GROMACS .gro file of C-alpha atoms in nm:
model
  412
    1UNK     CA    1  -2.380   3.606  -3.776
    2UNK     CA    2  -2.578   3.328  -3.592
    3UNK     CA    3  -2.286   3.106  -3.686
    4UNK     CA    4  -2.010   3.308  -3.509
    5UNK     CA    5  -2.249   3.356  -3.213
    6UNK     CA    6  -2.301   2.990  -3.165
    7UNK     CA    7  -1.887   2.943  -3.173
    8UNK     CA    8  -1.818   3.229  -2.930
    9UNK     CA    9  -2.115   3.031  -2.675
   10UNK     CA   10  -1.868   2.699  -2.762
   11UNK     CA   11  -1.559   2.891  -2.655
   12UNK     CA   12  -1.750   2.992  -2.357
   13UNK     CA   13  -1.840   2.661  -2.259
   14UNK     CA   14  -1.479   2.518  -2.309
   15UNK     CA   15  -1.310   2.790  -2.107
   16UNK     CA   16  -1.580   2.822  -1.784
   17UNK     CA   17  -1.435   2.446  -1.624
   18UNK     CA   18  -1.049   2.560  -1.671
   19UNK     CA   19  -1.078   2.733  -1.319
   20UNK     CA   20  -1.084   2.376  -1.195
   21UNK     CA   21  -0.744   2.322  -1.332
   22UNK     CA   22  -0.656   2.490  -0.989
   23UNK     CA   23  -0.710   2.170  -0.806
   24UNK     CA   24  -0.407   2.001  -0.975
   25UNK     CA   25  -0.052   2.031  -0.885
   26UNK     CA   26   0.123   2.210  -1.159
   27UNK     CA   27   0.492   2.120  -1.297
   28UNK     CA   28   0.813   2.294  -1.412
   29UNK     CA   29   0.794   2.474  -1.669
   30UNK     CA   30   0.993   2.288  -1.875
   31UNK     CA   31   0.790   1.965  -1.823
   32UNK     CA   32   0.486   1.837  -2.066
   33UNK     CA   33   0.592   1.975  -2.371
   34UNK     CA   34   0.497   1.795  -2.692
   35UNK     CA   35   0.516   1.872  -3.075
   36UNK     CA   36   0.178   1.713  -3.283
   37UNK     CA   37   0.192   1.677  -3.668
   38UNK     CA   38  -0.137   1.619  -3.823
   39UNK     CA   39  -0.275   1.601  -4.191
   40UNK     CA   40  -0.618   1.512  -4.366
   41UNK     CA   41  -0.860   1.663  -4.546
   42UNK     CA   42  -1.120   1.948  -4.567
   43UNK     CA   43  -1.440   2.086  -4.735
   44UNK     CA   44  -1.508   2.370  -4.842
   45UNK     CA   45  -1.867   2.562  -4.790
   46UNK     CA   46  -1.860   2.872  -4.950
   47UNK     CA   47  -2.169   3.034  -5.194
   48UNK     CA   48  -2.171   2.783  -5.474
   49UNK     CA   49  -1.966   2.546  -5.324
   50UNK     CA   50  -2.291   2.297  -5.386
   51UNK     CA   51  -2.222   2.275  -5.758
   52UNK     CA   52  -1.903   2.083  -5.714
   53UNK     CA   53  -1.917   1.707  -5.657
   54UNK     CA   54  -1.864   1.609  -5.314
   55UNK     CA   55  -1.602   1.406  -5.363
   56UNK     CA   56  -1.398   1.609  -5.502
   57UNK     CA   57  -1.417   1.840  -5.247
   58UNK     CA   58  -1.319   1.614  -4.983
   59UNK     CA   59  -0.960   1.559  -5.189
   60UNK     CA   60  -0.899   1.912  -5.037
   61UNK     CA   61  -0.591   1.823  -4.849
   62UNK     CA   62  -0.499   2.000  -4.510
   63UNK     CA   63  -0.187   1.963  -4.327
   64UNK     CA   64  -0.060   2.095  -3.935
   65UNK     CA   65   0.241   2.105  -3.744
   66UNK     CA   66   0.208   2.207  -3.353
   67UNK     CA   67   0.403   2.295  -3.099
   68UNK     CA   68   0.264   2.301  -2.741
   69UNK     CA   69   0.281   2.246  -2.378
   70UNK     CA   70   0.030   2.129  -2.101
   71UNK     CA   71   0.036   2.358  -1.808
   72UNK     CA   72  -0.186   2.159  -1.612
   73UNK     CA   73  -0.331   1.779  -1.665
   74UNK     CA   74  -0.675   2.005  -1.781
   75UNK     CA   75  -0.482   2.319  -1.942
   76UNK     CA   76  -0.274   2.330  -2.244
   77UNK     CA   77  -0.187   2.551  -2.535
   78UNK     CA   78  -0.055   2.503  -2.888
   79UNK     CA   79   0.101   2.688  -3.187
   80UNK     CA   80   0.228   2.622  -3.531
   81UNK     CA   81   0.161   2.626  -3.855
   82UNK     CA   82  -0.104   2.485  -4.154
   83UNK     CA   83  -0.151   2.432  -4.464
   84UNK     CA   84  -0.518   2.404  -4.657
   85UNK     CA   85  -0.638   2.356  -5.021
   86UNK     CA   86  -0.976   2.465  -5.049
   87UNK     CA   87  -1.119   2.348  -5.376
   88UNK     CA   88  -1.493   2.440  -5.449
   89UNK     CA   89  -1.700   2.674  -5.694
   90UNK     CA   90  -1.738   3.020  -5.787
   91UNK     CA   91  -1.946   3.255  -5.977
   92UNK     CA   92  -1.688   3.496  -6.115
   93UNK     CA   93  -1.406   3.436  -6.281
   94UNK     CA   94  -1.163   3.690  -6.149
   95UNK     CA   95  -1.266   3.563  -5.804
   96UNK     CA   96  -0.983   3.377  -5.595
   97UNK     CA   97  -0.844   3.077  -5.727
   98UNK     CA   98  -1.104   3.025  -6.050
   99UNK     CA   99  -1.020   2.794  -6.246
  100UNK     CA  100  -1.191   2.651  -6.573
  101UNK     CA  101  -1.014   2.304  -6.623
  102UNK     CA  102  -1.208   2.203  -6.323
  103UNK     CA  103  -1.514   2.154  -6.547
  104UNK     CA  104  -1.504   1.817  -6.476
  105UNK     CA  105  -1.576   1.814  -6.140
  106UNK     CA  106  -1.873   2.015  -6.162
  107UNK     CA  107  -2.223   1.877  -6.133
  108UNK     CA  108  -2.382   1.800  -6.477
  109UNK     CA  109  -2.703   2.040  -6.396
  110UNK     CA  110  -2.464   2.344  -6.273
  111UNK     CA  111  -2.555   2.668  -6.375
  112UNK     CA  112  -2.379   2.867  -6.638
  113UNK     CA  113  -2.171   3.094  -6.502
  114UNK     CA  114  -1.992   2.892  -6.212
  115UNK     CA  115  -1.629   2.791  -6.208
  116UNK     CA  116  -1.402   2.537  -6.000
  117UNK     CA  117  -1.211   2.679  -5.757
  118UNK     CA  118  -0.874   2.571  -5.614
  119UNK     CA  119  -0.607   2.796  -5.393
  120UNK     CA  120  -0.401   2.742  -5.119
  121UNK     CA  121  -0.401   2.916  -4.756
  122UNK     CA  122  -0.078   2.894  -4.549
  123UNK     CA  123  -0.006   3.088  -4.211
  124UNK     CA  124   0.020   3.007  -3.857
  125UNK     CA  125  -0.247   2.898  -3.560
  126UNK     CA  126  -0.277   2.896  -3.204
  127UNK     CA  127  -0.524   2.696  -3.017
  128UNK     CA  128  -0.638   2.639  -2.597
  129UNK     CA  129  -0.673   2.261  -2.514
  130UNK     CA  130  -0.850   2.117  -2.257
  131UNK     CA  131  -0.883   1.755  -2.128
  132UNK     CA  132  -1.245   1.716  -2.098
  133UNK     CA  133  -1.154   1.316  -2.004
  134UNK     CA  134  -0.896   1.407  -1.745
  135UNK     CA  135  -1.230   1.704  -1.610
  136UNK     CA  136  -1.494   1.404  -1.626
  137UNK     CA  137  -1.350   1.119  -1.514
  138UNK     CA  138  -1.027   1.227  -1.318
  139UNK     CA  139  -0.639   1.226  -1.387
  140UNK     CA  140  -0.500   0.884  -1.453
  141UNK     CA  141  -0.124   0.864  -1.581
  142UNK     CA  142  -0.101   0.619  -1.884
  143UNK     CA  143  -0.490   0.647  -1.961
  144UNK     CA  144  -0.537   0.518  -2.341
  145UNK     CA  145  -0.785   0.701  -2.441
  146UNK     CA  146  -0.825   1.078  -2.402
  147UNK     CA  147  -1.035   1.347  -2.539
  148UNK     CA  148  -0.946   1.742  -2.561
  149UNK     CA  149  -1.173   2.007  -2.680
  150UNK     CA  150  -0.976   2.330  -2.804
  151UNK     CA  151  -1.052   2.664  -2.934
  152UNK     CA  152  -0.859   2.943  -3.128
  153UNK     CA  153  -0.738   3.122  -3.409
  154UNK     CA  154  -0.595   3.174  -3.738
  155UNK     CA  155  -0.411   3.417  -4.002
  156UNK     CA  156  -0.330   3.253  -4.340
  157UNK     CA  157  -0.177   3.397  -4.668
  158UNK     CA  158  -0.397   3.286  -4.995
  159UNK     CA  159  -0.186   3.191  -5.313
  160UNK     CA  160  -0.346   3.055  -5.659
  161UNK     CA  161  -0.222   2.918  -5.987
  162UNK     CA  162  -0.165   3.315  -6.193
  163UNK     CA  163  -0.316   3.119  -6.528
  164UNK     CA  164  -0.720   3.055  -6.514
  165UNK     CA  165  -0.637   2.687  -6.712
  166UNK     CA  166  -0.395   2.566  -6.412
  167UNK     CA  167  -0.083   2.587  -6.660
  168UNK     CA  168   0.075   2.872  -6.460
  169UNK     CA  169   0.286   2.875  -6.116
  170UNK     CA  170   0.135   2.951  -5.787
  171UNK     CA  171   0.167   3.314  -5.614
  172UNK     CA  172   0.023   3.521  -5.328
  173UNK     CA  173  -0.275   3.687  -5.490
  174UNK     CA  174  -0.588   3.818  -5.385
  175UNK     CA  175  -0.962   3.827  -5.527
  176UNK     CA  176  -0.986   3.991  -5.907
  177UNK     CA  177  -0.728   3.828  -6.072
  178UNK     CA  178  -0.466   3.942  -5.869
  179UNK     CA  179  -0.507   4.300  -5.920
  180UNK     CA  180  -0.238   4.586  -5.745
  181UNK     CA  181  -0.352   4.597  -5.402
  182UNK     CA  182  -0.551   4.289  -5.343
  183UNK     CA  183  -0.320   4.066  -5.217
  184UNK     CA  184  -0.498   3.844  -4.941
  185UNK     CA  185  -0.504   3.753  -4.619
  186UNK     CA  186  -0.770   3.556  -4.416
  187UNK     CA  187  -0.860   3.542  -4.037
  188UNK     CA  188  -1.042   3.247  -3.910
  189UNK     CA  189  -1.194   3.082  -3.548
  190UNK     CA  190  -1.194   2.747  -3.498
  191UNK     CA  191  -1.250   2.475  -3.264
  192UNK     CA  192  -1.218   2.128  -3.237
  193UNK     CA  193  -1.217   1.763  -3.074
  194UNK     CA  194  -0.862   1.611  -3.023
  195UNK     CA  195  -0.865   1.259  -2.976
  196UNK     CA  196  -0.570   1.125  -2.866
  197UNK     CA  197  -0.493   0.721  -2.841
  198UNK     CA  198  -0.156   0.650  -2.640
  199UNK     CA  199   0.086   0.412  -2.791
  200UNK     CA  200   0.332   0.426  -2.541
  201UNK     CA  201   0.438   0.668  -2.232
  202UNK     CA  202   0.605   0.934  -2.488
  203UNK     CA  203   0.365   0.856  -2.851
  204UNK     CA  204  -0.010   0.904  -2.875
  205UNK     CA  205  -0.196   0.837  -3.246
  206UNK     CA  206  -0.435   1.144  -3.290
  207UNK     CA  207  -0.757   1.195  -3.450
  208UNK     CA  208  -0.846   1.573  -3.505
  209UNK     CA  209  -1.192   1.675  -3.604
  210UNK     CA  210  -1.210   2.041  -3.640
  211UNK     CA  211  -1.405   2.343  -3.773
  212UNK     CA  212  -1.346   2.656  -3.864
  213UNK     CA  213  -1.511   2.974  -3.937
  214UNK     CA  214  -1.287   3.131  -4.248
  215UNK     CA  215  -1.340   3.517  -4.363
  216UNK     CA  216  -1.508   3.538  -4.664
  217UNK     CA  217  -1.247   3.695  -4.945
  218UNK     CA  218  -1.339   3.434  -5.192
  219UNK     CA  219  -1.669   3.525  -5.324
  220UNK     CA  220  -1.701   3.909  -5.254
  221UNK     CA  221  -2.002   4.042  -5.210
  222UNK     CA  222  -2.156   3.706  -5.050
  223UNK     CA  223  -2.175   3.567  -4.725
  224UNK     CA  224  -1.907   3.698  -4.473
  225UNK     CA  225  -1.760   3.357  -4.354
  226UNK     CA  226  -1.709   3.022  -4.497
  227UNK     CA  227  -1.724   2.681  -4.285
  228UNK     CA  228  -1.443   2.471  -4.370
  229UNK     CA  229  -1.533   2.136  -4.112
  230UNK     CA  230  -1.188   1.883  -4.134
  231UNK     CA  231  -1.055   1.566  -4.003
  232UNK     CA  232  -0.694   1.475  -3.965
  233UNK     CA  233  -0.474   1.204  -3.862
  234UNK     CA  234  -0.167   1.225  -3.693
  235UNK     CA  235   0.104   1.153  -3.414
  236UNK     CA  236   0.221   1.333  -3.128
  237UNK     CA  237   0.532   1.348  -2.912
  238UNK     CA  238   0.575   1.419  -2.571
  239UNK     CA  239   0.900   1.511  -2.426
  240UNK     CA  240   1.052   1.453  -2.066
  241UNK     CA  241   0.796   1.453  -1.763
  242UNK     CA  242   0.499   1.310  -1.885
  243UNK     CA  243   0.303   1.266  -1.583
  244UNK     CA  244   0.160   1.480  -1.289
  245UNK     CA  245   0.217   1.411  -0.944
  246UNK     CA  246  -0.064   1.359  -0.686
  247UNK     CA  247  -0.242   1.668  -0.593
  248UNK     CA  248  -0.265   1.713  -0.191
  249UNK     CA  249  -0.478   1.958   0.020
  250UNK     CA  250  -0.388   2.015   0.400
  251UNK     CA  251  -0.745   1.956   0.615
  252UNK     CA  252  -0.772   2.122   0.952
  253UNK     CA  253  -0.897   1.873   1.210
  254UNK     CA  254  -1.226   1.821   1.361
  255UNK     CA  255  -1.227   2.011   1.696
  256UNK     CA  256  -1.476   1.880   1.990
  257UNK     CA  257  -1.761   2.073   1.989
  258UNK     CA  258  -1.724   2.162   2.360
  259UNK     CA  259  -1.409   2.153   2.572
  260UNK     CA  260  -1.505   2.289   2.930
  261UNK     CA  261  -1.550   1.923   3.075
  262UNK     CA  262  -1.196   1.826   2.953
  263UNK     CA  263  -1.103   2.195   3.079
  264UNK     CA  264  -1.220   2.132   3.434
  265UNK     CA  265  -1.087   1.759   3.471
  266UNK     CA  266  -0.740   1.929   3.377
  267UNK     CA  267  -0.767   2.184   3.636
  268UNK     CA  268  -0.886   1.935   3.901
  269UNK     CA  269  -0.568   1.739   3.797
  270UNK     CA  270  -0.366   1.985   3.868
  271UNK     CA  271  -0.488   2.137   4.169
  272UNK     CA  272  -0.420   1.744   4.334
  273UNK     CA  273  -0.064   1.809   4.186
  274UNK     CA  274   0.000   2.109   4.322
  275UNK     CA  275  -0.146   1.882   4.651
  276UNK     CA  276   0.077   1.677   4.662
  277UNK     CA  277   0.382   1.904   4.603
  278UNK     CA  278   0.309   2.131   4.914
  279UNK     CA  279   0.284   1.801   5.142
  280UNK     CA  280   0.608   1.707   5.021
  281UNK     CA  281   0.747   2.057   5.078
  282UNK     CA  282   0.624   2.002   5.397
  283UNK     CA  283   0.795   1.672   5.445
  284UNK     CA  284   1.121   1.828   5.326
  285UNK     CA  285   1.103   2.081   5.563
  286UNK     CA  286   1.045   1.828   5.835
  287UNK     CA  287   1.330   1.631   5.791
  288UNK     CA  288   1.555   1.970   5.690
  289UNK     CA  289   1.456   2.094   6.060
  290UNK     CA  290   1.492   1.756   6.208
  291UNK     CA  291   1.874   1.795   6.354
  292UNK     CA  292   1.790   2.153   6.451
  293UNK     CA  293   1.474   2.067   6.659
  294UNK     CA  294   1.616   1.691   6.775
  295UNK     CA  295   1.682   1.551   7.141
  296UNK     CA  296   1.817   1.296   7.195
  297UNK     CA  297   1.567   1.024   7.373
  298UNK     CA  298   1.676   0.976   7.789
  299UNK     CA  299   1.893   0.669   7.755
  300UNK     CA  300   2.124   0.590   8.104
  301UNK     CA  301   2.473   0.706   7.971
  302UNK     CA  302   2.393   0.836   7.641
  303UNK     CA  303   2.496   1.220   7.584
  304UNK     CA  304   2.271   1.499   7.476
  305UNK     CA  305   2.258   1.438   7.116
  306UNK     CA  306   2.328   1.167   6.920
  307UNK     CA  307   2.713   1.111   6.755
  308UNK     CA  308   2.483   1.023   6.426
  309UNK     CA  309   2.166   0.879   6.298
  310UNK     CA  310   2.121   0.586   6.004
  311UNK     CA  311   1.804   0.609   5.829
  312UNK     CA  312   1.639   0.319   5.681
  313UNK     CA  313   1.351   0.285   5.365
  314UNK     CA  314   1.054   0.131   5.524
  315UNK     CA  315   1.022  -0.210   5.619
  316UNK     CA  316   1.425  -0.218   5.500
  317UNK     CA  317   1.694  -0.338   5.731
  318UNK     CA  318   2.006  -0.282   5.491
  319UNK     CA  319   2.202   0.025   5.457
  320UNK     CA  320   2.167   0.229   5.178
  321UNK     CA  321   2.418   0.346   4.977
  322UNK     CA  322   2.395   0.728   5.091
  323UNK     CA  323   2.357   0.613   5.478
  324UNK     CA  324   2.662   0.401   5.415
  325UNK     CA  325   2.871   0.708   5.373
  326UNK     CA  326   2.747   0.860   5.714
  327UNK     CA  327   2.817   0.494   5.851
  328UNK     CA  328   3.181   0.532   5.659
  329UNK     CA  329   3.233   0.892   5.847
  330UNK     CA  330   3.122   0.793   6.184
  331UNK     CA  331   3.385   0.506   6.161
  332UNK     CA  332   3.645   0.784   6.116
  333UNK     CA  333   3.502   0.955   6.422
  334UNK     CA  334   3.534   0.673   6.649
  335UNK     CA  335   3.872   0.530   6.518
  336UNK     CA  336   4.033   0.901   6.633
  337UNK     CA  337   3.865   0.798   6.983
  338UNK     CA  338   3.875   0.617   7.259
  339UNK     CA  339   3.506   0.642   7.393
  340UNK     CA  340   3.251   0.361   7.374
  341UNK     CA  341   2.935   0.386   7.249
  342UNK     CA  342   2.544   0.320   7.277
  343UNK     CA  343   2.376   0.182   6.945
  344UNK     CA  344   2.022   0.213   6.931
  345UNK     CA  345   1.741   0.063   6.679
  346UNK     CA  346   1.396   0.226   6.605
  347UNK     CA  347   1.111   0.098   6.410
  348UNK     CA  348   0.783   0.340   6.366
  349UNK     CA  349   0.496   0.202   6.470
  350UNK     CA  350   0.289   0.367   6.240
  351UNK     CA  351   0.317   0.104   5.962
  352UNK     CA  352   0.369  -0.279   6.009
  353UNK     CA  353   0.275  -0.441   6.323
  354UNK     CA  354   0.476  -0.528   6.648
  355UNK     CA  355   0.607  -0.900   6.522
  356UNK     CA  356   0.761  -0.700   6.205
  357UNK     CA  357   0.900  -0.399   6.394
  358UNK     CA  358   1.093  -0.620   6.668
  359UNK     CA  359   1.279  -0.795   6.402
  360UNK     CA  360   1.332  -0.445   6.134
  361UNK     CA  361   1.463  -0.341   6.514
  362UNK     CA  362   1.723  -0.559   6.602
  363UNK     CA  363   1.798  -0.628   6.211
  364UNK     CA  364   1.933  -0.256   6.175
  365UNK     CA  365   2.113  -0.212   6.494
  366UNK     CA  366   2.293  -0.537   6.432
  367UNK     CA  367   2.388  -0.413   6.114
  368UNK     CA  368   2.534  -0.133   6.181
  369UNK     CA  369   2.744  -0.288   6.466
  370UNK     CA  370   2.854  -0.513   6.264
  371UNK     CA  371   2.957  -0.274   5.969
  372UNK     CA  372   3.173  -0.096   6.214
  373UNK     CA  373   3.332  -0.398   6.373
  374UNK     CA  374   3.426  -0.450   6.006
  375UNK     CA  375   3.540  -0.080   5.977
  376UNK     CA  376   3.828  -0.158   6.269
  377UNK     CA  377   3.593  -0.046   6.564
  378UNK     CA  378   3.612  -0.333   6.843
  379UNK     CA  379   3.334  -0.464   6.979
  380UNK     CA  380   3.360  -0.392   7.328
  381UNK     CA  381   3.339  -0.036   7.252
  382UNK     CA  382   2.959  -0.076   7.074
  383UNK     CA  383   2.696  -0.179   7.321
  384UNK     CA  384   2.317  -0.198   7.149
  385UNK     CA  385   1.995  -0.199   7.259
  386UNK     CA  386   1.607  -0.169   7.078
  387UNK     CA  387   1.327   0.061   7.168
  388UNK     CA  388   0.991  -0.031   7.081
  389UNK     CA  389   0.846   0.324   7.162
  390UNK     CA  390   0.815   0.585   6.895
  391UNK     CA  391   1.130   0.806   6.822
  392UNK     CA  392   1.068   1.111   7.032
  393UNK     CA  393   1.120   1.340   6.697
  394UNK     CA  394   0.847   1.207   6.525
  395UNK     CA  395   0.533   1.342   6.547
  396UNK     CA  396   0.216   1.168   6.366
  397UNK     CA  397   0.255   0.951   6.021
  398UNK     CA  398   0.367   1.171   5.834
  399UNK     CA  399   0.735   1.213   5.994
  400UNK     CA  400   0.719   0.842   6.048
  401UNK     CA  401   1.024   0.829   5.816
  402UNK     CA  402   1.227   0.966   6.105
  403UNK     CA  403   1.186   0.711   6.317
  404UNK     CA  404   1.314   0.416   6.089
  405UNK     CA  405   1.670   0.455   6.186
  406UNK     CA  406   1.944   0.357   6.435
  407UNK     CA  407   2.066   0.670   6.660
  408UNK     CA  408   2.450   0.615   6.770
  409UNK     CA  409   2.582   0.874   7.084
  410UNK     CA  410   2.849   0.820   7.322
  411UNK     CA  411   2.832   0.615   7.658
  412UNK     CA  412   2.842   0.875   7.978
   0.00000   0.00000   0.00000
């Protein structure tokens, strides 16, 4: 009983890490399958096992085939089927597989009374693997060396030679001779350390050392289980996707602990935007309202309101594209005509200084004479003059845009 305690606590151990299979990305499920064949040999530890030589216990071949797949690079399952000789001694001779040409292979000082032992057990196993390498140290594709620890069970069918002396054939018989009714079948746990040694991407060599815990039918009335430890050779194929891609977790960025300075300097930000936007509203409306609220400044001969006015950027004495159009139109005007007029230029003197204005002064008025001269207007019909006062329409810097310009209005 302490023995199958002490597995169960090793089963316990080997499953508890698998939650951390978790943390690994997982892949289709037709990927990381693999088939393992294994064989070696195995000893027997039943009652009188003892009185048998050791050696030839250990000629007690064992044989496995496997087919399994790897869910995870931690998490895998196989299942397939064995086959064991167990070859030891017994103390009756109806009892499973006695046999009494095995004389030979009994210790000189065995008791009378005790019989070799040889039968067979074939049926099918089914084992949980998991990488304790790929837990320790971390997933690594093409890693040489790994090591699995498994755990699981086992159902096998028991057949012996019919004849005591070996000369007969082998059948499915259970304990006392084969009597009607006890045929046999064992259970067994086992566990294990699978060492596997990669020989290339789809080929690893494998060394099995196992144990398992078999239920007792071949001594009756004895202990309930038999250890049978084992260690195998073998190969194993994997097929298609081998490896396992890079696991990734998303992370959630560190946040400033406090935000309300960065808060407020946004605010103040935008309250100097919204600023700014009402002055140029303002602005807008100013020059919107300028024709509407305009007179025309008391020139001898010039008319109430000016024919048109030619705005200029500051400190600019060319015409701009859009004033050119109003330059274009006026030409129009004054070709379907025949009244002369008074050109006038204006410089703010709000910006600049008087040197700079004089010359931005005659500069624009010039120019626009000469654009309409050049537009088919003659020049005895333009007179020009400069005024070095203020527009009268603007009223403090800020309309001082209005008064970069040359006014044009009919001669009286």
């Amino acid at each position: 009983m302490k023995k199958i305690t002490l597995l169960a606590c090793a089963c316990a151990l080997f499953l508890a890490p698998a939650v951390n299979a978790q943390e690994y990305t997982f892949n289709r499920m037709q990927d990381n399958w693999f088939v393992q064949a294994t064989g070696g040999v195995g000893v027997m530890m039943s009652y009188k096992d003892a009185n048998m030589k050791l050696g030839k216990r250990f000629m007690a071949p064992k044989a496995n085939l496997f087919i399994g797949k790897w869910f995870s690079p931690l998490l895998g399952v196989r299942i397939g089927g064995h086959f064991e000789q167990m070859k030891g001694a017994t103390t009756g001779i109806n009892n499973i597989g006695a046999r009494t040409d095995m004389a030979d292979q009994m210790k000189d000082d065995a008791d009378r009374g005790i019989y070799g032992q040889k039968f067979n057990r074939i049926g099918v196993t089914g084992d949980v693997l998991f990488n304790i390498t790929n837990w320790i140290c971390g997933y690594k594709p093409g890693r040489f060396y790994n090591a699995t620890i498994y755990a699981g069970a086992s159902t096998s069918w028991d057949f012996y030679n019919d004849k005591q002396d070996g000369t007969g054939s082998w059948k499915y018989k259970g304990w006392n001779n084969g009597k009607e009714g006890s045929h046999d079948r064992n259970f067994a746990l086992q566990a294990g350390l699978l060492n596997s040694f990669a020989l290339g991407k789809h080929v690893d060599l494998l060394l099995d050392l196992r144990f398992d815990m078999v239920q007792e039918h071949m001594d009756p009335g004895h202990k309930t289980w038999v250890e049978y430890p084992s260690a195998q050779l073998g190969f194993a194929y994997k097929f298609g996707k081998t490896e396992w891609d890079e696991a990734t977790c998303p992370t959630c960025p560190d946040c400033p602990p406090d935000l309300t300075a960065e808060l407020e300097a946004l605010r103040n930000k935008l309250a100097q935007a919204n600023a700014k936007i009402r002055d140029l509203e303002n602005q807008l409306n100013d020059c919107l309202n300028w024709k509407k609220n305009h007179k025309c400044p008391n020139t001898p001969g010039a008319k109430e309101a000016p024919l048109a006015t030619i705005y200029y950027p500051r400190g600019k004495s060319y015409i701009t594209p859009v004033q050119m159009e109003v330059v274009d139109a006026v030409a129009d005007v004054m070709n379907n005509e025949n009244d002369n007029y008074l050109l006038t230029g204006w410089a703010d003197n709000y910006t600049g200084n008087d040197e700079i204005n004089i010359k931005l002064r005659h500069d624009r008025v010039n120019g626009v004479k000469n654009t309409l001269v050049g537009k088919g207007i003659s020049e005895s019909r333009l007179s020009t003059e400069t005024n070095n006062a203020n527009h009268p329409d603007v009223y403090g810097a800020q309309s001082a845009p209005l008064g970069r310009c040359v006014t044009i209005v009919r001669n009286k």
